[in-house]
Every structure is written in C-alpha cells, then in structure tokens.
Short mmCIF file of C-alpha atoms and ligand atoms in Angstrom, two decimals:
data_model
loop_
_atom_site.label_atom_id
_atom_site.label_comp_id
_atom_site.label_asym_id
_atom_site.label_seq_id
_atom_site.Cartn_x
_atom_site.Cartn_y
_atom_site.Cartn_z
CA MET A 18 0.00 0.00 0.00
CA ALA A 19 2.84 2.44 0.70
CA ILE A 20 3.53 5.05 -1.97
CA ILE A 21 7.21 5.84 -1.93
CA GLU A 22 8.50 8.81 -3.90
CA LYS A 23 11.87 10.50 -3.73
CA ASP A 24 10.90 13.11 -1.15
CA ARG A 25 7.60 11.82 0.09
CA ILE A 26 6.16 8.62 1.50
CA THR A 27 2.55 7.72 2.24
CA ILE A 28 1.93 4.74 4.47
CA ARG A 29 -1.02 3.05 6.09
CA SER A 30 -1.90 4.75 9.38
CA PRO A 31 0.55 3.32 11.94
CA ASP A 32 0.20 1.72 15.37
CA ASP A 33 2.41 2.43 18.35
CA MET A 34 2.41 -0.91 20.14
CA HIS A 35 3.87 0.42 23.44
CA LEU A 36 2.93 3.87 24.66
CA HIS A 37 2.74 5.68 28.01
CA LEU A 38 0.26 8.57 28.32
CA ARG A 39 -0.16 9.11 32.13
CA TRP A 40 -3.14 10.81 33.80
CA ASP A 41 -2.19 14.45 34.38
CA GLU A 42 -1.32 17.23 31.93
CA ARG A 43 1.28 14.90 30.43
CA LEU A 44 -1.69 13.10 28.92
CA TYR A 45 -2.62 16.34 27.14
CA HIS A 46 0.85 16.64 25.59
CA ALA A 47 1.32 12.95 24.86
CA ILE A 48 -2.06 12.51 23.25
CA GLN A 49 -1.79 15.51 20.91
CA HIS A 50 1.55 14.36 19.55
CA THR A 51 0.31 10.82 19.22
CA PHE A 52 -3.06 11.22 17.53
CA SER A 53 -1.66 13.57 14.91
CA HIS A 54 0.61 10.81 13.57
CA TRP A 55 -0.64 7.43 14.84
CA GLY A 56 -3.90 5.54 14.33
CA ARG A 57 -3.79 3.38 17.45
CA GLY A 58 -1.60 2.80 20.46
CA ILE A 59 -1.23 0.10 23.08
CA ILE A 60 -1.63 2.20 26.23
CA MET A 61 0.51 1.05 29.11
CA PRO A 62 -1.11 0.68 32.54
CA ASN A 63 1.66 2.00 34.83
CA THR A 64 0.06 5.44 34.77
CA ASP A 65 0.78 6.44 38.31
CA GLU A 66 2.07 4.64 41.38
CA ASN A 67 -1.15 5.56 43.21
CA ARG A 68 -3.53 5.12 40.32
CA PRO A 69 -2.47 2.15 38.18
CA ILE A 70 -4.79 0.44 35.70
CA LEU A 71 -5.61 -2.93 37.24
CA THR A 72 -9.21 -3.77 36.39
CA SER A 73 -11.91 -3.24 33.76
CA LYS A 74 -13.27 -0.40 35.92
CA ASP A 75 -9.91 1.40 35.82
CA VAL A 76 -9.74 0.79 32.08
CA LYS A 77 -13.11 2.40 31.48
CA GLU A 78 -12.21 5.47 33.55
CA TYR A 79 -8.84 5.84 31.89
CA ARG A 80 -10.23 5.37 28.39
CA ASN A 81 -12.88 8.02 29.13
CA GLU A 82 -10.17 10.39 30.28
CA ILE A 83 -8.21 9.75 27.08
CA PHE A 84 -11.34 10.36 24.99
CA ASN A 85 -11.98 13.61 26.91
CA PHE A 86 -8.57 14.84 25.83
CA LEU A 87 -9.07 13.64 22.26
CA HIS A 88 -12.39 15.44 22.26
CA GLN A 89 -10.67 18.72 23.21
CA PHE A 90 -8.64 18.38 20.04
CA LEU A 91 -11.73 17.37 18.02
CA ALA A 92 -9.87 14.13 17.39
CA THR A 93 -12.14 11.60 19.04
CA HIS A 94 -12.29 9.47 15.93
CA ALA A 95 -8.70 9.94 14.93
CA PHE A 96 -7.03 7.70 17.44
CA GLU A 97 -7.99 4.47 19.11
CA PRO A 98 -6.43 3.72 22.48
CA LEU A 99 -5.94 -0.03 22.90
CA MET A 100 -6.10 -0.62 26.60
CA THR A 101 -4.06 -2.83 28.91
CA ILE A 102 -4.08 -3.74 32.57
CA LYS A 103 -1.19 -4.41 34.88
CA LEU A 104 -0.46 -7.87 36.27
CA VAL A 105 -0.45 -7.72 40.08
CA LYS A 106 -0.97 -10.19 42.92
CA THR A 107 -4.73 -9.54 42.84
CA THR A 108 -5.13 -10.31 39.12
CA THR A 109 -7.42 -13.33 38.77
CA PHE A 110 -9.01 -15.09 35.82
CA GLU A 111 -12.25 -13.19 36.59
CA VAL A 112 -10.30 -9.93 36.24
CA VAL A 113 -9.01 -11.17 32.88
CA HIS A 114 -12.46 -12.04 31.55
CA ALA A 115 -13.92 -8.71 32.68
CA ALA A 116 -10.96 -6.92 31.08
CA ALA A 117 -11.50 -8.82 27.83
CA GLU A 118 -15.15 -7.72 27.86
CA ALA A 119 -13.96 -4.12 28.31
CA GLY A 120 -11.81 -4.46 25.18
CA VAL A 121 -8.44 -4.92 26.87
CA LYS A 122 -5.86 -6.29 24.44
CA ALA A 123 -2.91 -7.06 26.67
CA ILE A 124 -1.82 -7.57 30.25
CA LYS A 125 1.49 -6.03 31.17
CA SER A 126 3.91 -7.58 33.61
CA TYR A 127 6.38 -5.27 35.34
CA PRO A 128 9.09 -6.98 37.34
CA LEU A 129 9.01 -5.65 40.87
CA GLY A 130 10.83 -2.32 41.18
CA VAL A 131 12.67 -2.49 37.88
CA THR A 132 11.23 0.61 36.18
CA THR A 133 8.86 3.58 36.53
CA ASN A 134 5.77 2.80 38.64
CA SER A 135 6.60 -0.87 39.07
CA GLU A 136 6.43 -0.86 42.87
CA ASN A 137 3.50 -3.29 42.82
CA GLY A 138 5.03 -5.40 40.04
CA VAL A 139 5.52 -9.14 40.23
CA SER A 140 8.47 -11.21 41.45
CA MET A 141 10.07 -13.52 38.89
CA ASN A 142 9.13 -16.50 40.99
CA ASP A 143 5.46 -15.45 41.10
CA LEU A 144 5.46 -14.77 37.37
CA VAL A 145 6.44 -18.37 36.67
CA THR A 146 4.42 -20.09 39.37
CA GLU A 147 1.41 -18.03 40.46
CA PHE A 148 -0.67 -16.99 37.48
CA GLY A 149 -1.67 -20.28 35.80
CA GLY A 150 -5.41 -19.44 35.82
CA VAL A 151 -4.76 -15.91 34.61
CA PHE A 152 -2.62 -17.01 31.67
CA LYS A 153 -5.07 -19.74 30.73
CA ALA A 154 -7.89 -17.19 30.64
CA MET A 155 -5.71 -14.86 28.54
CA GLU A 156 -5.08 -17.66 26.05
CA GLU A 157 -8.81 -18.31 25.83
CA ARG A 158 -9.49 -14.63 25.17
CA GLY A 159 -6.60 -14.22 22.72
CA MET A 160 -4.98 -11.62 24.95
CA VAL A 161 -1.32 -10.78 24.73
CA LEU A 162 1.06 -11.02 27.68
CA SER A 163 3.29 -8.01 27.45
CA LEU A 164 6.56 -8.52 29.30
CA HIS A 165 9.01 -5.99 30.59
CA GLY A 166 11.86 -8.47 30.21
CA GLU A 167 14.35 -7.57 32.92
CA HIS A 168 15.20 -9.72 35.94
CA PRO A 169 15.36 -7.26 38.83
CA GLU A 170 17.83 -9.21 40.96
CA TYR A 171 20.81 -8.84 38.61
CA PHE A 172 23.30 -6.18 37.59
CA CYS A 173 21.52 -3.57 35.48
CA LEU A 174 23.26 -4.38 32.19
CA ASP A 175 22.61 -8.13 32.58
CA ARG A 176 18.95 -7.98 33.58
CA GLU A 177 17.61 -8.67 30.11
CA ASP A 178 19.87 -11.71 29.66
CA TYR A 179 18.81 -13.15 33.01
CA PHE A 180 15.17 -12.75 32.06
CA ILE A 181 15.56 -15.18 29.16
CA PRO A 182 15.27 -18.34 31.30
CA VAL A 183 12.14 -16.87 32.93
CA LEU A 184 10.66 -16.30 29.49
CA ARG A 185 11.54 -19.84 28.38
CA GLN A 186 9.82 -21.23 31.46
CA MET A 187 6.73 -19.12 30.77
CA GLN A 188 6.62 -20.44 27.21
CA ALA A 189 7.02 -24.03 28.39
CA ASN A 190 4.18 -23.59 30.90
CA HIS A 191 1.84 -21.76 28.51
CA PRO A 192 2.67 -22.72 24.93
CA GLY A 193 -0.50 -21.14 23.52
CA LEU A 194 0.00 -17.75 25.18
CA LYS A 195 0.95 -14.85 22.88
CA ILE A 196 3.90 -13.01 24.38
CA VAL A 197 5.48 -9.69 23.44
CA LEU A 198 8.91 -9.06 24.84
CA GLU A 199 8.83 -5.29 25.14
CA HIS A 200 11.48 -2.77 24.16
CA ILE A 201 14.30 -5.28 23.69
CA THR A 202 17.80 -3.84 23.81
CA THR A 203 20.23 -6.75 23.42
CA LYS A 204 21.67 -8.92 20.68
CA ASN A 205 20.71 -11.96 22.76
CA ALA A 206 17.06 -10.91 22.95
CA VAL A 207 17.03 -10.37 19.17
CA GLN A 208 18.46 -13.87 18.63
CA LEU A 209 16.00 -15.42 21.05
CA VAL A 210 13.04 -13.95 19.17
CA GLN A 211 14.53 -14.81 15.77
CA GLN A 212 15.12 -18.43 16.78
CA ASP A 213 11.75 -18.97 18.44
CA THR A 214 9.62 -21.42 16.49
CA THR A 215 6.37 -21.24 18.48
CA GLY A 216 4.83 -18.42 16.45
CA ASN A 217 3.66 -16.94 19.75
CA LEU A 218 6.63 -14.73 20.57
CA ALA A 219 7.31 -11.25 19.19
CA ALA A 220 9.18 -8.15 20.36
CA THR A 221 8.77 -4.42 20.25
CA ILE A 222 11.70 -2.18 19.41
CA THR A 223 11.75 1.50 20.32
CA LEU A 224 13.01 4.47 18.35
CA HIS A 225 15.57 5.55 20.92
CA HIS A 226 17.22 2.12 21.15
CA LEU A 227 17.93 2.34 17.41
CA PHE A 228 19.95 5.48 18.06
CA LEU A 229 21.44 5.24 21.54
CA THR A 230 24.10 3.21 23.26
CA LEU A 231 25.04 3.48 26.92
CA ASP A 232 27.64 6.03 25.87
CA ASP A 233 24.78 8.41 25.03
CA VAL A 234 23.50 8.07 28.60
CA ILE A 235 26.63 8.04 30.77
CA GLY A 236 29.63 7.81 28.43
CA GLY A 237 30.40 11.53 28.53
CA SER A 238 28.20 13.94 30.40
CA LEU A 239 25.21 12.48 32.18
CA MET A 240 22.28 12.66 29.74
CA PRO A 241 19.12 12.21 31.81
CA HIS A 242 16.78 12.52 28.85
CA ASN A 243 18.32 9.40 27.31
CA PHE A 244 17.90 7.46 30.54
CA CYS A 245 15.29 4.75 30.27
CA LYS A 246 14.67 1.13 31.15
CA PRO A 247 15.94 -1.12 29.81
CA LEU A 248 19.14 0.90 29.53
CA ALA A 249 20.60 1.37 26.06
CA LYS A 250 23.46 -1.15 25.76
CA ARG A 251 26.59 -1.73 23.67
CA PRO A 252 27.09 -0.73 19.99
CA GLU A 253 26.78 -4.39 18.89
CA ASP A 254 23.43 -4.62 20.68
CA ARG A 255 22.17 -1.54 18.88
CA ASP A 256 23.45 -2.98 15.59
CA ALA A 257 21.49 -6.18 16.24
CA LEU A 258 18.32 -4.14 16.82
CA ILE A 259 18.91 -2.20 13.61
CA SER A 260 19.44 -5.42 11.63
CA ALA A 261 16.30 -6.94 13.12
CA VAL A 262 14.23 -3.93 12.09
CA ILE A 263 15.73 -3.73 8.61
CA SER A 264 15.37 -7.48 8.06
CA GLY A 265 11.60 -7.11 7.78
CA ASN A 266 11.02 -10.04 10.12
CA PRO A 267 7.38 -9.70 11.26
CA LYS A 268 8.27 -10.77 14.80
CA PHE A 269 9.76 -7.30 15.35
CA PHE A 270 7.45 -4.31 15.37
CA PHE A 271 7.38 -0.76 16.64
CA GLY A 272 6.58 0.26 20.19
CA SER A 273 7.89 3.74 20.98
CA ASP A 274 7.83 3.33 24.77
CA SER A 275 7.35 7.09 24.69
CA ALA A 276 7.18 7.92 28.40
CA PRO A 277 6.61 11.53 29.44
CA HIS A 278 8.27 12.67 32.67
CA PHE A 279 8.47 16.29 33.79
CA GLN A 280 11.84 17.91 33.21
CA HIS A 281 12.49 18.46 36.92
CA THR A 282 11.92 14.76 37.64
CA LYS A 283 14.48 13.75 35.00
CA GLU A 284 17.09 16.42 35.73
CA SER A 285 17.21 15.35 39.33
CA ALA A 286 19.42 13.61 41.89
CA CYS A 287 17.11 10.61 41.56
CA GLY A 288 15.94 10.86 37.98
CA CYS A 289 13.02 9.01 36.41
CA ALA A 290 13.50 6.47 33.63
CA GLY A 291 11.70 7.11 30.35
CA VAL A 292 12.18 8.90 27.02
CA PHE A 293 9.43 11.15 25.63
CA SER A 294 9.63 10.35 21.93
CA ALA A 295 6.01 10.81 20.78
CA PRO A 296 6.62 14.17 19.04
CA VAL A 297 9.47 12.81 16.93
CA ALA A 298 8.79 9.10 16.62
CA LEU A 299 7.36 8.90 13.11
CA PRO A 300 9.53 11.56 11.42
CA LEU A 301 12.72 10.24 13.01
CA LEU A 302 11.85 6.63 12.20
CA THR A 303 11.30 7.67 8.58
CA SER A 304 14.67 9.34 8.56
CA PHE A 305 16.20 6.20 10.09
CA PHE A 306 14.74 3.93 7.38
CA ASP A 307 15.77 6.42 4.69
CA GLU A 308 19.35 6.44 5.96
CA GLN A 309 19.32 2.65 5.95
CA ASP A 310 18.09 2.80 2.35
CA ALA A 311 15.08 0.75 3.42
CA LEU A 312 12.07 3.09 3.26
CA GLU A 313 9.93 0.19 2.01
CA LYS A 314 10.41 -1.49 5.40
CA LEU A 315 8.85 1.40 7.34
CA GLU A 316 5.21 0.57 6.67
CA PRO A 317 5.33 -3.12 7.68
CA PHE A 318 7.25 -2.24 10.85
CA VAL A 319 4.82 0.44 12.03
CA SER A 320 1.50 -0.39 10.37
CA GLN A 321 1.32 -4.13 9.84
CA PHE A 322 3.39 -6.53 11.98
CA GLY A 323 2.10 -5.36 15.36
CA ALA A 324 -1.55 -5.45 14.31
CA GLN A 325 -1.09 -8.90 12.80
CA PHE A 326 0.51 -10.32 15.93
CA TYR A 327 -2.29 -8.88 18.09
CA GLY A 328 -4.93 -10.17 15.67
CA LEU A 329 -6.19 -6.66 14.88
CA PRO A 330 -7.48 -5.40 11.55
CA LEU A 331 -5.06 -3.12 9.72
CA ASN A 332 -5.81 0.60 9.87
CA ARG A 333 -7.43 2.16 6.83
CA GLY A 334 -6.25 5.77 6.97
CA THR A 335 -2.89 7.02 5.75
CA VAL A 336 -0.15 9.35 6.84
CA THR A 337 2.19 11.25 4.54
CA ILE A 338 5.72 12.13 5.54
CA GLU A 339 7.85 14.49 3.44
CA ARG A 340 11.50 15.33 3.24
CA GLY A 341 11.99 18.70 4.91
CA SER A 342 14.15 19.71 7.79
CA TRP A 343 12.77 20.93 11.12
CA THR A 344 14.25 21.46 14.55
CA VAL A 345 12.75 19.60 17.48
CA PRO A 346 11.59 22.03 20.19
CA LEU A 347 13.64 22.09 23.39
CA LEU A 348 10.55 21.81 25.56
CA TYR A 349 6.83 21.30 25.54
CA SER A 350 4.81 23.04 28.26
CA ASP A 351 1.64 24.94 29.00
CA SER A 352 2.59 28.60 28.94
CA GLY A 353 4.11 29.62 32.25
CA SER A 354 4.09 26.12 33.71
CA LEU A 355 7.27 24.70 35.18
CA ARG A 356 6.01 21.19 34.53
CA GLN A 357 7.74 20.89 31.18
CA LEU A 358 8.55 17.94 28.97
CA VAL A 359 11.83 17.56 27.10
CA PRO A 360 11.36 15.47 23.96
CA PHE A 361 13.82 12.98 22.52
CA TRP A 362 16.15 14.66 19.98
CA ALA A 363 15.42 18.09 21.56
CA GLY A 364 17.11 20.93 19.69
CA ARG A 365 18.32 18.66 16.88
CA GLU A 366 17.26 18.51 13.27
CA ILE A 367 15.14 15.85 11.63
CA SER A 368 15.08 15.64 7.86
CA TRP A 369 11.54 14.26 7.46
CA ASN A 370 8.25 15.71 8.64
CA VAL A 371 4.68 14.48 8.85
CA VAL A 372 2.56 16.61 6.54
CA VAL A 373 -0.86 14.99 6.25
CA ARG A 374 -2.76 12.47 8.22
CA HIS A 375 -5.85 11.14 6.58
CA CYS A 376 -7.84 9.64 9.45
CA GLN A 377 -9.99 6.68 8.86
CA LEU A 378 -9.93 3.86 11.31
CA TYR A 379 -10.49 0.31 10.10
CA GLU A 380 -13.98 -0.80 9.09
C1 NCD B 407 8.61 3.66 31.38
C2 NCD B 407 7.74 4.70 32.08
O1 NCD B 407 8.24 5.81 32.29
O2 NCD B 407 6.59 4.43 32.35
N1 NCD B 407 9.98 4.00 31.53
C3 NCD B 407 11.02 3.52 30.81
O3 NCD B 407 12.16 3.84 31.16
N2 NCD B 407 10.86 2.79 29.75
C4 NCD B 407 8.29 2.31 31.94
C5 NCD B 407 8.80 1.17 31.14
O4 NCD B 407 8.30 0.87 30.06
O5 NCD B 407 9.77 0.54 31.60
ZN1 ZN B 408 7.17 1.26 28.61
#
C-alpha cells in the first residue's frame, strides 16, 4: 500500500504498540503528539504509582479520560487507544475475563521495582508459578502477555539476559499464550526472538534504542533525557536491533515506549527512567529507514506486523511524511508552567516531517 517517492512517503496509518500517556497534563501533551501521527496505540497501565490500571473499571475510567482529551482536540475518531491492565498479585481469571469484555488487548507484567511505577510489580518467581489461571484465561481470550523483560535481581546491564530463562519457562508452561517481549535492547534478545519457532513470541523495538548506546547516557556527560529502562546497551546490541528492524522479520514491530516525565523529575538527583519520543517518533523513524536505504520497510514495521501479531485489523487511513528539515523544540509546556517535557532529539534537526494524516480507522 505504501507510496514511496523520492521526497515523500505515504503509508497506512501506523500503530504504536507500546505507549505511556499518564493521567495528568502529560496526557494532554502525549495525546496531541500521538493522535496527529498514529492511528492506534497500546496504552501502558503504569500510569501512576497511586492510580495504576488494574481492572476493567480502571480501564473504562482511563479510556474516558483519554477520549476527553481527544475530544478537546476534536480528534475523538482519529485515534484508538488499545487498553491494557497491569499484572499484580490480585489479578485473577475473573479480572481477565472482565478486562477482555472491556476491550483490553494485553496484560502487562512489570518486574518488581525495575522501572517507573513498578512498585507493585511481580516477582520472577510469582510470574512463573502463580498466574496459571490468569494465563489460561488470557489464552482463551486471545490476549497478549506483554513482558518488561528484565530480571530485577541482577546487575543492570545483565537484567535482560537473566530474564531469558524466565521467558523460556513461561513459554514451556503456557505454549499457547501470545507473548510480546517489550522494548528489547540486546543482541541476545534479538536472537532469542529470531530463533523462536512457536509463532507466539514477538518483540517491540523503540526508536531511541535504534539510536542510543550506553555512551549516550553516561559515556560523557550524564544525559538524563536518554535514561530509560531497559538501559541502552553496547554498539553491537544496537546494531542487532537495527538489523532486526531492517530485516523485515514480522516478529519485530514498533513500540515507541514514549514515556513523558516532567523535566524536573528527570534532571534530578534521583531521575526518572523514560524517554518522551512521541513528538518525533514517526519523522525520526522515517529518517532512520531512509538512511538505511530501506524506506519500504517502514510501513510493515509500524503499520502491519504489530496489528497482525495482536490479531487486529489493519488501519485504513494514511499518513504522509515528506522530506523537509525541522528542529525539534527544546521543551513542551503549557505557557508559564514549570512542569515541562523535554522530547527525545530536543534541539536537533530531523530531515523528514509528517505533513498529512488522513484519518480513517479500520472498518
Ligand atoms: C517507562 C515509564 O516511564 O513508564 N519508563 C522507561 O524507562 N521505559 C516504563 C517502562 O516501560 O519501563
Ligand atoms: Zn514502557
């Protein structure tokens, strides 16, 4: 479907398969940058330590809140939030069935304490042993288990590797369960997904992990706006992610993991993990594929593979991106507010820009 010209590309309306929006005014900023480029997004449930999304009731409230914001922008029909709930000790198979009825597409597991708002996450032992009924119900309802794949008990750079045996055990226990290993950052995770033969394992890859290594976080000056979980790793890990994306393997699809945090909470003695990439995700991805001489691989990566793995219809609208340089703003804020957001690539140029979005969700 994509129309690729020298300075212009039109693709099927894309899906962001891993997105954080929050509850407060960050939702206002995140949603406006998202709906203007993306057709749907898998909305992560770790909204707030005190107000996580755990049940169908939470989902309905949160979805209403998202629609209220979309309504402010007269964009109610432009973007479909695909809701998730968080796996916690109190998640039961009844919770799963009610969530499925409420349209929930995935349940997200956060290892205890490993990332933003994961204080009520699960231990690795519980993940493997405690949720048999929950995972069975998810299989029945065709729901995806979305895994933050880091083992919290290990050294930070090794956490993804040590999660692999946990994942293998999960697969052995629940062979029919669809699993997405989220925001992978290592060569080993890429190989694991490539070599998997079950057909039930896929992975999201973010924008920032295609650009960053650990050097861009702590190699020179401390760069808090590049700090996220999982941490960006070694150059060979980034190269493996790039090859996976360029290979066109449908097991790898886009999830931005765009995660808005206020500037003062990132530029802090105890800074939050998360990169706010929503404003730049689609233009910078286009530029990435262009530089790799692989523009034809953009559309499947953002508009097809994720939907297919989740069993969703493909979007029907389009978005057009044109060659044309622009400079990413240093900050986004409401005028006068100190609660500002610093986007990924702030102050730098991007050589592609979204020019038209023709909204039309699937039939
Ligand atoms: C995410 C967030 O801020 O919610 N942060 C991050 O560093 N990626 C949580 C997550 O996906 O780990
Ligand atoms: Zn995330």
